[in-house]
Every structure is written in structure tokens, then in C-alpha cells.
PDB file of C-alpha atoms in Angstrom:
ATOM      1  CA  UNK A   1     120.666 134.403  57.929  1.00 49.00           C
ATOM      2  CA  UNK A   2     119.090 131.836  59.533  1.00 51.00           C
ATOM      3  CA  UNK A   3     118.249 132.145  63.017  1.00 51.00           C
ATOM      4  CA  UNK A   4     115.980 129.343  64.090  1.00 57.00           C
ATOM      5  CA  UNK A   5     118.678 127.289  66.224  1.00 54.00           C
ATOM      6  CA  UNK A   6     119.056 130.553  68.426  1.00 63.00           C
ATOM      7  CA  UNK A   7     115.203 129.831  69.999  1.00 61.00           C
ATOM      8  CA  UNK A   8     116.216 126.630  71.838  1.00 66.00           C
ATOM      9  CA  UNK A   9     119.677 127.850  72.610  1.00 62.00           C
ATOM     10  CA  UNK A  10     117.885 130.742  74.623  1.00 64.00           C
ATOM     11  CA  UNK A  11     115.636 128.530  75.648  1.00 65.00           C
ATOM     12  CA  UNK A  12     117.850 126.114  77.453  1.00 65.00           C
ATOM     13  CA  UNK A  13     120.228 129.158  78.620  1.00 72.00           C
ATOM     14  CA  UNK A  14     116.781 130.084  80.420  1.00 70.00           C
ATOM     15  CA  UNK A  15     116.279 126.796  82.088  1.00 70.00           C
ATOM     16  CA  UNK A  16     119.600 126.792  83.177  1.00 70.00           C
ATOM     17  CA  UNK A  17     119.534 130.345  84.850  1.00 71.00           C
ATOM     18  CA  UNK A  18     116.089 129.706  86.575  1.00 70.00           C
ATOM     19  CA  UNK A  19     117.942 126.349  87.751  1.00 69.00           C
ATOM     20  CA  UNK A  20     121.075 128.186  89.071  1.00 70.00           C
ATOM     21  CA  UNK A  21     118.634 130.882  90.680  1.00 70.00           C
ATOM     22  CA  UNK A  22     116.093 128.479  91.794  1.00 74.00           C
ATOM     23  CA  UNK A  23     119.697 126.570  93.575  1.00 65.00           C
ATOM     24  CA  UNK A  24     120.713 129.813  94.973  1.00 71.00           C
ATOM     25  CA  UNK A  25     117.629 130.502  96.302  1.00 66.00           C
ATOM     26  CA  UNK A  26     117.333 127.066  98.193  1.00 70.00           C
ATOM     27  CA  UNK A  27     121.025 127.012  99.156  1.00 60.00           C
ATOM     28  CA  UNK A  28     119.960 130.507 100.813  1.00 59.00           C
ATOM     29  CA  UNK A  29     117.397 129.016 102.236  1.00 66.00           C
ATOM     30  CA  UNK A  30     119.320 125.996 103.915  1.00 72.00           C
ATOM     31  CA  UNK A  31     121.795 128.408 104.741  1.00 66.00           C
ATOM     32  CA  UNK A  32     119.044 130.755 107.115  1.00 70.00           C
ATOM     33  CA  UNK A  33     117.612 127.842 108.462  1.00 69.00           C
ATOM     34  CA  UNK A  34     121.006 126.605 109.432  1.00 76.00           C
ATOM     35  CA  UNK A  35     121.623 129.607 111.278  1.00 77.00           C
ATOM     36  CA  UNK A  36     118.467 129.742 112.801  1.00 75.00           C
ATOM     37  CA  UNK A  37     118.926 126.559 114.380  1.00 81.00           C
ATOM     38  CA  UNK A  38     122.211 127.645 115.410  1.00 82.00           C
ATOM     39  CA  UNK A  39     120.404 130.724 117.067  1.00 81.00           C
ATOM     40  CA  UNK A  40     117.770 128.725 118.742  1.00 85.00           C
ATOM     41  CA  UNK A  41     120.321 126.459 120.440  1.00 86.00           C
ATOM     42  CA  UNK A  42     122.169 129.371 121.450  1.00 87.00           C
ATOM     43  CA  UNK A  43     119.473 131.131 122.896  1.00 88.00           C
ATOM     44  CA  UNK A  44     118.210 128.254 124.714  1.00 89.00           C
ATOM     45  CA  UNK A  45     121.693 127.787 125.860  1.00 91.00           C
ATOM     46  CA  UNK A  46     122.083 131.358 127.134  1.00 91.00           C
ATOM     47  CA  UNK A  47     118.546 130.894 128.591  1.00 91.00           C
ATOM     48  CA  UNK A  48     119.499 127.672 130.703  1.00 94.00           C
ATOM     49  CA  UNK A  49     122.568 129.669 131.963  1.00 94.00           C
ATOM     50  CA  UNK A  50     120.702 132.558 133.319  1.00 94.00           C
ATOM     51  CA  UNK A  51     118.522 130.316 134.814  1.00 94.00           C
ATOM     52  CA  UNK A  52     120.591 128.646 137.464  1.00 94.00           C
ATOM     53  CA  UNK A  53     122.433 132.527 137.778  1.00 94.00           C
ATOM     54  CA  UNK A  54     118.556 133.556 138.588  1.00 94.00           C
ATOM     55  CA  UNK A  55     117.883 130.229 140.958  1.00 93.00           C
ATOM     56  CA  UNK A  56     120.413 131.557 143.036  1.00 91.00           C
ATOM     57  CA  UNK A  57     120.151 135.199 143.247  1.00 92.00           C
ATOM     58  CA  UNK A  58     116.221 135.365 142.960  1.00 91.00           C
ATOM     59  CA  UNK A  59     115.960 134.091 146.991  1.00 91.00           C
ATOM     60  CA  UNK A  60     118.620 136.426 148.360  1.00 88.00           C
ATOM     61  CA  UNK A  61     117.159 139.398 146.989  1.00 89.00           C
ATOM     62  CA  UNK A  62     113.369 138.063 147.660  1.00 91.00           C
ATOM     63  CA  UNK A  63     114.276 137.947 150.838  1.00 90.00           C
ATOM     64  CA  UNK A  64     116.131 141.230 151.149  1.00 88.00           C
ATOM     65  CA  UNK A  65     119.448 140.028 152.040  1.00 88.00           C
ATOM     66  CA  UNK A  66     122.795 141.336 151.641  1.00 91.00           C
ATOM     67  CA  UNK A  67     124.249 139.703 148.565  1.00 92.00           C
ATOM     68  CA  UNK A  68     127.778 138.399 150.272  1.00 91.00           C
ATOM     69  CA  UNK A  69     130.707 140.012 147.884  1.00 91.00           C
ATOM     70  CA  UNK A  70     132.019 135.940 146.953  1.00 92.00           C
ATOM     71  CA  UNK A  71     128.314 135.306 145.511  1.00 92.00           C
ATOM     72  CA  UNK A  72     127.790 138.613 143.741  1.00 92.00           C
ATOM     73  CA  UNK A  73     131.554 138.231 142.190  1.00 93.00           C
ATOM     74  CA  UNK A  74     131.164 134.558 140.717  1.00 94.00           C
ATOM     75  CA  UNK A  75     127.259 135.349 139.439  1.00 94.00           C
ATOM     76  CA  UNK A  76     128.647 138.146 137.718  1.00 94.00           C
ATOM     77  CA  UNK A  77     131.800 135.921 136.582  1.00 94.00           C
ATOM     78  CA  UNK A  78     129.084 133.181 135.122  1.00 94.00           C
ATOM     79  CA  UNK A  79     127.269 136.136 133.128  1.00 94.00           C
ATOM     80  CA  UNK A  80     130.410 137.767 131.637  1.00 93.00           C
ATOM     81  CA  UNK A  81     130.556 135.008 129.170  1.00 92.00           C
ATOM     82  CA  UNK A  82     127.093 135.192 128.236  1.00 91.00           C
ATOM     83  CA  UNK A  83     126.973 139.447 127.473  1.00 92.00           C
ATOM     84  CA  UNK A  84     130.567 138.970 125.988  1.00 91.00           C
ATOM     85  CA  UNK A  85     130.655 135.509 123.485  1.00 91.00           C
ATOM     86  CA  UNK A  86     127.221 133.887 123.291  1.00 90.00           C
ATOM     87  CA  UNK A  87     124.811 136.550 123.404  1.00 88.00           C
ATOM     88  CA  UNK A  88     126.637 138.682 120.394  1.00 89.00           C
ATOM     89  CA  UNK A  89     127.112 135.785 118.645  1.00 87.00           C
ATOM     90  CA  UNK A  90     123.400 134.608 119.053  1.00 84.00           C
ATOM     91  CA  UNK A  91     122.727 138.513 117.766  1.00 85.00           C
ATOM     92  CA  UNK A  92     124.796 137.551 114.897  1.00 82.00           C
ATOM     93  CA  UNK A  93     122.555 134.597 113.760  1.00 79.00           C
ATOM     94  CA  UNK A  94     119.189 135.973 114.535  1.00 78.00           C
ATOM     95  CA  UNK A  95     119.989 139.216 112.274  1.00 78.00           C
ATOM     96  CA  UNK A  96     121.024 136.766 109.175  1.00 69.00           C
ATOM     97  CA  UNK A  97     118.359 134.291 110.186  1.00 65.00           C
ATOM     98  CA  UNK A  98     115.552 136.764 109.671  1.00 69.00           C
ATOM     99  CA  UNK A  99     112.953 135.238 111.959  1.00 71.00           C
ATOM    100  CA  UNK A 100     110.658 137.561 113.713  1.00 75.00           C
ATOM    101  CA  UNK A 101     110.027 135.179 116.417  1.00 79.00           C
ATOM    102  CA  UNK A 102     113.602 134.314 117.070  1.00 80.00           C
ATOM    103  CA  UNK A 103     114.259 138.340 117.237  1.00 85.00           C
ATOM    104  CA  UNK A 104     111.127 138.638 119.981  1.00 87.00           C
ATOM    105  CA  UNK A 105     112.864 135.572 121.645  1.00 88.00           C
ATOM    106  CA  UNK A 106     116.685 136.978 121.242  1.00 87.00           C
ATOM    107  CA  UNK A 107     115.127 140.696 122.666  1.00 90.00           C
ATOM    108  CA  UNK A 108     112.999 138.911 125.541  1.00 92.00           C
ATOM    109  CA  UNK A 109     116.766 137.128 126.454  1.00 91.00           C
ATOM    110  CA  UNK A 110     118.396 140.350 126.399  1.00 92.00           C
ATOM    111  CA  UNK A 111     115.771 142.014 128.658  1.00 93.00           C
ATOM    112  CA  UNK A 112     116.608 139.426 131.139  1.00 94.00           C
ATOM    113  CA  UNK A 113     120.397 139.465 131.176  1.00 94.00           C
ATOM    114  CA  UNK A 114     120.165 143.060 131.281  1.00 94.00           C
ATOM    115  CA  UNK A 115     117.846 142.818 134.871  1.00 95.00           C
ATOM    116  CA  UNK A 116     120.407 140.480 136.072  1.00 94.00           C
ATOM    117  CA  UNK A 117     122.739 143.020 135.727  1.00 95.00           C
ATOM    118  CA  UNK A 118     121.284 145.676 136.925  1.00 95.00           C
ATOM    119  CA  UNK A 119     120.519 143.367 140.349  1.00 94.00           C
ATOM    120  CA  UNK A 120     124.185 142.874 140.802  1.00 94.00           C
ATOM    121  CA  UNK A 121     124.895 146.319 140.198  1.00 94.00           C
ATOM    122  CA  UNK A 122     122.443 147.930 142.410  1.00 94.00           C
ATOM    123  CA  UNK A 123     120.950 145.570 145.185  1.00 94.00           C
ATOM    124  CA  UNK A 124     123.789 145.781 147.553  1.00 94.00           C
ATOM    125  CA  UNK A 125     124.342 149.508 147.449  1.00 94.00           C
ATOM    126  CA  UNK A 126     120.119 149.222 148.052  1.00 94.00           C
ATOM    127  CA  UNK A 127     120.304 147.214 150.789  1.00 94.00           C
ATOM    128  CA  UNK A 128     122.940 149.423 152.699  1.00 94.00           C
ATOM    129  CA  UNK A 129     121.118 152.571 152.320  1.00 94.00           C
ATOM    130  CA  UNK A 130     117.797 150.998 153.526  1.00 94.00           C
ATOM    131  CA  UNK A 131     119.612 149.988 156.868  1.00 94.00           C
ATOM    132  CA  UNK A 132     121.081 153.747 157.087  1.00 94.00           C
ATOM    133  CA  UNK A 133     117.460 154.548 156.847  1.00 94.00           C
ATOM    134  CA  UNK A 134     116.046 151.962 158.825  1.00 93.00           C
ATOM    135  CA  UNK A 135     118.601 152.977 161.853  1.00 93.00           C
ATOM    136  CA  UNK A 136     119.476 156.527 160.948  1.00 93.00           C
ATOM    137  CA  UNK A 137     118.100 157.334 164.917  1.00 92.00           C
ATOM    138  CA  UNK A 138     120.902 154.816 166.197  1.00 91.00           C
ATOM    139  CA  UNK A 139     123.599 155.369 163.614  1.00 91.00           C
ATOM    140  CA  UNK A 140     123.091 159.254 162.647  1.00 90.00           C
ATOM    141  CA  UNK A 141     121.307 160.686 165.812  1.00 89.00           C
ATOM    142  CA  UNK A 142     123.346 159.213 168.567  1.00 88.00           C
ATOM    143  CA  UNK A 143     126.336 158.135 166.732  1.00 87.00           C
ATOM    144  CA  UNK A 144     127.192 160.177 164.702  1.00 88.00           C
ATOM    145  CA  UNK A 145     128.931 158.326 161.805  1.00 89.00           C
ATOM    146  CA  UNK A 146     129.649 159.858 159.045  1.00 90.00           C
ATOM    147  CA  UNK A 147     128.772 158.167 155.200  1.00 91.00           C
ATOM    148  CA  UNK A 148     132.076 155.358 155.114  1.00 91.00           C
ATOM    149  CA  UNK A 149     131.212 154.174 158.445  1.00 92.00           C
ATOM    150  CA  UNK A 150     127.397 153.377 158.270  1.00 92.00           C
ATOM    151  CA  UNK A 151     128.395 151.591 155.292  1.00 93.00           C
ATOM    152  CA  UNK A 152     130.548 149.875 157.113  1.00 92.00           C
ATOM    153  CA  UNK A 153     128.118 148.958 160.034  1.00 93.00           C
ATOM    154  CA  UNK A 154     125.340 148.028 157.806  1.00 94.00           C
ATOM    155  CA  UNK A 155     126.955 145.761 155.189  1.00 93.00           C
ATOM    156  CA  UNK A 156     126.295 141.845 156.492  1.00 90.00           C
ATOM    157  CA  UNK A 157     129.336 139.996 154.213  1.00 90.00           C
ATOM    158  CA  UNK A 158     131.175 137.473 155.087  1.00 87.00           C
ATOM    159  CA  UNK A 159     133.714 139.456 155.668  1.00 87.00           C
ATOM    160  CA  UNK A 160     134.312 143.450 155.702  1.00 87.00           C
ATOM    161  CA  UNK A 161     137.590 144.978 155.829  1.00 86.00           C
ATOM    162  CA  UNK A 162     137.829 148.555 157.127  1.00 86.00           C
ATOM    163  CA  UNK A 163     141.505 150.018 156.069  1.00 85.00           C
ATOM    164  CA  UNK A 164     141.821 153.309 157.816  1.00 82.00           C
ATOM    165  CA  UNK A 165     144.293 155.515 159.650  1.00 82.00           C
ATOM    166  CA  UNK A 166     144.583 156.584 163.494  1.00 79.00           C
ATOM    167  CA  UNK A 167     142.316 158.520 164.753  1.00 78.00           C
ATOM    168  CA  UNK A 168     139.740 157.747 161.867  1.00 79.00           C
ATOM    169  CA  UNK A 169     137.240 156.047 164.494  1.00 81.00           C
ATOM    170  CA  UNK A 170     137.482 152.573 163.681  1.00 84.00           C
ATOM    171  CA  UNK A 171     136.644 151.689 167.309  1.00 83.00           C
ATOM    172  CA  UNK A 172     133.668 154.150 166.767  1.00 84.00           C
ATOM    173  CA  UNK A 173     132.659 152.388 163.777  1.00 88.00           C
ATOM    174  CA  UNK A 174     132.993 148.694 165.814  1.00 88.00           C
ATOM    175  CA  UNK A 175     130.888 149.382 168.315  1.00 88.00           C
ATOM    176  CA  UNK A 176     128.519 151.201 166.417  1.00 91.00           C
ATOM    177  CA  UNK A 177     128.720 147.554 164.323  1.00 92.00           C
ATOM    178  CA  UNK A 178     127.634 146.384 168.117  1.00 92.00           C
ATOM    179  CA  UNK A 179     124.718 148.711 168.842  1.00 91.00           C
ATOM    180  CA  UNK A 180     123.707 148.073 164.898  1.00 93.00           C
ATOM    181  CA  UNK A 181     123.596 144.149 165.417  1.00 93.00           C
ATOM    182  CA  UNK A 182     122.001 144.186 169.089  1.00 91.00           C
ATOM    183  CA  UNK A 183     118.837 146.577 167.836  1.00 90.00           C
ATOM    184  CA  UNK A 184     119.008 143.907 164.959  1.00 91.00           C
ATOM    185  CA  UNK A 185     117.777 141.333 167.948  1.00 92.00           C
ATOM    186  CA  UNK A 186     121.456 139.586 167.532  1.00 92.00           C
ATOM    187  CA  UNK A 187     121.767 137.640 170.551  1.00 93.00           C
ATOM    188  CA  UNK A 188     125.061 139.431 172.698  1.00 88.00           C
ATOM    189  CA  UNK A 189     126.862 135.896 173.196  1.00 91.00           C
ATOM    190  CA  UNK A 190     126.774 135.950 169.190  1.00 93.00           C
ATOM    191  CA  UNK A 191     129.197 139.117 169.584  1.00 91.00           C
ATOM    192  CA  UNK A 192     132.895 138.761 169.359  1.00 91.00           C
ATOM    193  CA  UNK A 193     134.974 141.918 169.091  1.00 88.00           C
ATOM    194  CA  UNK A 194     139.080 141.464 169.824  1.00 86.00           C
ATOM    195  CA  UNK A 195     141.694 144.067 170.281  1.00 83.00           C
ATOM    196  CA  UNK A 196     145.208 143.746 169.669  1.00 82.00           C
ATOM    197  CA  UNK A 197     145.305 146.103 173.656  1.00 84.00           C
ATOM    198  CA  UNK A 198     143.882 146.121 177.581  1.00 88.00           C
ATOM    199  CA  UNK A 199     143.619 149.356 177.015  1.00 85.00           C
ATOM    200  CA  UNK A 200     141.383 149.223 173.714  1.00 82.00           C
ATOM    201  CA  UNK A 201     139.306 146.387 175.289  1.00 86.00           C
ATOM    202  CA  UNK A 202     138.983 149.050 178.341  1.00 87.00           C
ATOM    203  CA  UNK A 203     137.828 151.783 175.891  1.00 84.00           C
ATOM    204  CA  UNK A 204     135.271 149.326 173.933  1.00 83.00           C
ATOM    205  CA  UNK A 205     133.705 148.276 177.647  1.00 87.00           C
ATOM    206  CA  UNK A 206     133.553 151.821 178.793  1.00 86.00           C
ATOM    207  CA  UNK A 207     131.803 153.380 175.609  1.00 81.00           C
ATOM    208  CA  UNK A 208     129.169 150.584 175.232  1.00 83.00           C
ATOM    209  CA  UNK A 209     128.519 150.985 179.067  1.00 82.00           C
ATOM    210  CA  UNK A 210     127.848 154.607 178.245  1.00 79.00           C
ATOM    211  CA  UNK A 211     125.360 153.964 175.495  1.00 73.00           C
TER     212      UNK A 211
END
């Protein structure tokens, strides 16, 4: 039997797999470098968002301020997004993109979001038990408060709503508030407490009159 015409068949069957594996292995190729792209304008995204989160928060806590509740609550609304959507999806294209120095990028990013976090979580809770510290004479030693109420005193929001029932000392905790902002150098015309009673304004006047 003659064989002869099976050399070039094989031979052109050959060709033709090396050009369906050599098309593969660009297509792969385009496909990785797609994604990569994708991942770098993710990341730079994701990077530009904590950013202006970090332009914001970065001089509060440099300057050891109480981070006001309405701040802490949208920063942390502006980074849900970025933990929950972009960053796993950026994960997504860095793993399939296979680039070392997008992964040292992605990780660096992560690092980041994660200190962010862990600022919102913890600062505030920081600052308050400094102040405890800081006045534990006034607020311990003399006064007398117990753990809710220094918290209470101490925290500088906007606003801070103390729900408790009769007999709790709420007016103890208000004018320990007072004594707490006038050692704090917080000029007394600054001061502005209001009773729904005489005889509550009576008992505020006589207790700060004893201290």
C-alpha cells in the first residue's frame, strides 16, 4: 500500500494544530492583558476613592479629635462599596491576570482599606477612654461616674443623646459634662444647660456651687 500522500497530510494537520495552539495561546494572551487593564483601572479607581475618604479623616484623627458620628457614618458609607463590589471584583482580575506587580499593587490597596477601617472602628472608642484617663481625678475621684456616664461626658459630637430612667443621674452626668468642659478651658458663657423645671435649674445651681 502506498503511503506517501499520508506525509503531507500530517504535515499540514501539524501546521494547522500549531496555528490553532499558537491562536489560543495569543487569544489567552489578549484575554490576560484585557483583564489586567481592567484591574489596573479598578485599582486606581478604588485608590482615588480612598483618597478623598483619607483627605478627610487623616486631619481629624492627626489632630486627635472626636470623629462626629455624621462623618464617621458617611466615610464608612463611601467605603462599603469599595470592600463589597470593586475591591472583590478587582481580586477577581488580578488572580486571572497573573501579574506579580498588579498582586503587590492589589495587596498594598487592601492594606490601606483595611487601616481605614480599623480608624473608624477604633478611634472614637480611643479618644473617649483617653479623656477618662486624662480627667479620671475630676470624673472618677470627685464624681464618681460610673463607665456609661464618662462616656457620656467625654464624647464631643454634634450631638449626644443620653436615654435613661429616673433616678439614673442624668443631672449628675450634665454637670459633670460642665465641670468636664470648664477644666477643658471652655469659656462658661459658651455653656448652655436647660431644664424642663425651677426646681431642676435650682438643683443644677446648687451642686455646681458645691463643687
Amino acid at each position: 500500500m502506498d503511503l506517501s500522500w499520508t506525509i503531507p497530510v500530517v504535515v499540514v494537520l501539524a501546521a494547522v494544530v500549531a496555528l490553532v495552539l499558537r491562536y489560543r495561546k495569543r487569544l489567552a494572551e489578549r484575554i490576560r492583558a484585557q483583564r489586567a487593564q481592567r484591574a489596573r483601572d479598578g485599582l486606581q479607581q478604588v485608590r482615588a476613592a480612598l483618597q478623598d475618604i483619607e483627605g478627610i479623616l487623616q486631619p481629624l484623627v492627626a489632630a486627635g479629635e472626636y470623629l462626629p458620628e455624621h462623618t464617621r457614618r458617611g466615610l464608612d458609607a463611601k467605603l462599603r462599596p469599595l470592600t463589597e463590589k470593586a475591591l472583590p471584583a478587582v481580586e477577581d482580575l488580578v488572580s486571572d491576570a497573573r501579574e506579580d506587580s498588579l498582586r503587590g499593587e492589589l495587596e498594598d490597596t487592601l492594606r490601606n482599606t483595611q487601616e481605614i477601617q480599623r480608624i473608624l472602628r477604633e478611634h472614637n472608642p480611643q479618644y473617649v477612654r483617653k479623656m477618662v484617663a486624662d480627667h479620671s481625678k475630676l470624673l472618677v475621684d470627685e464624681l464618681t461616674t460610673d463607665t456609661a456616664q464618662q462616656e457620656a461626658v467625654v464624647k464631643d459630637d454634634v450631638r449626644n443623646l443620653v436615654v435613661a430612667g429616673a433616678g439614673s443621674g442624668k443631672t449628675r452626668t450634665l454637670i459633670a459634662r460642665i465641670r468636664y468642659l470648664l477644666e477643658r478651658r471652655t469659656p462658661p458663657g459658651a455653656i448652655l444647660a436647660v431644664t424642663f423645671t425651677n426646681k431642676a435649674t435650682e438643683e443644677m445651681q446648687d451642686r455646681l456651687k458645691q463643687m
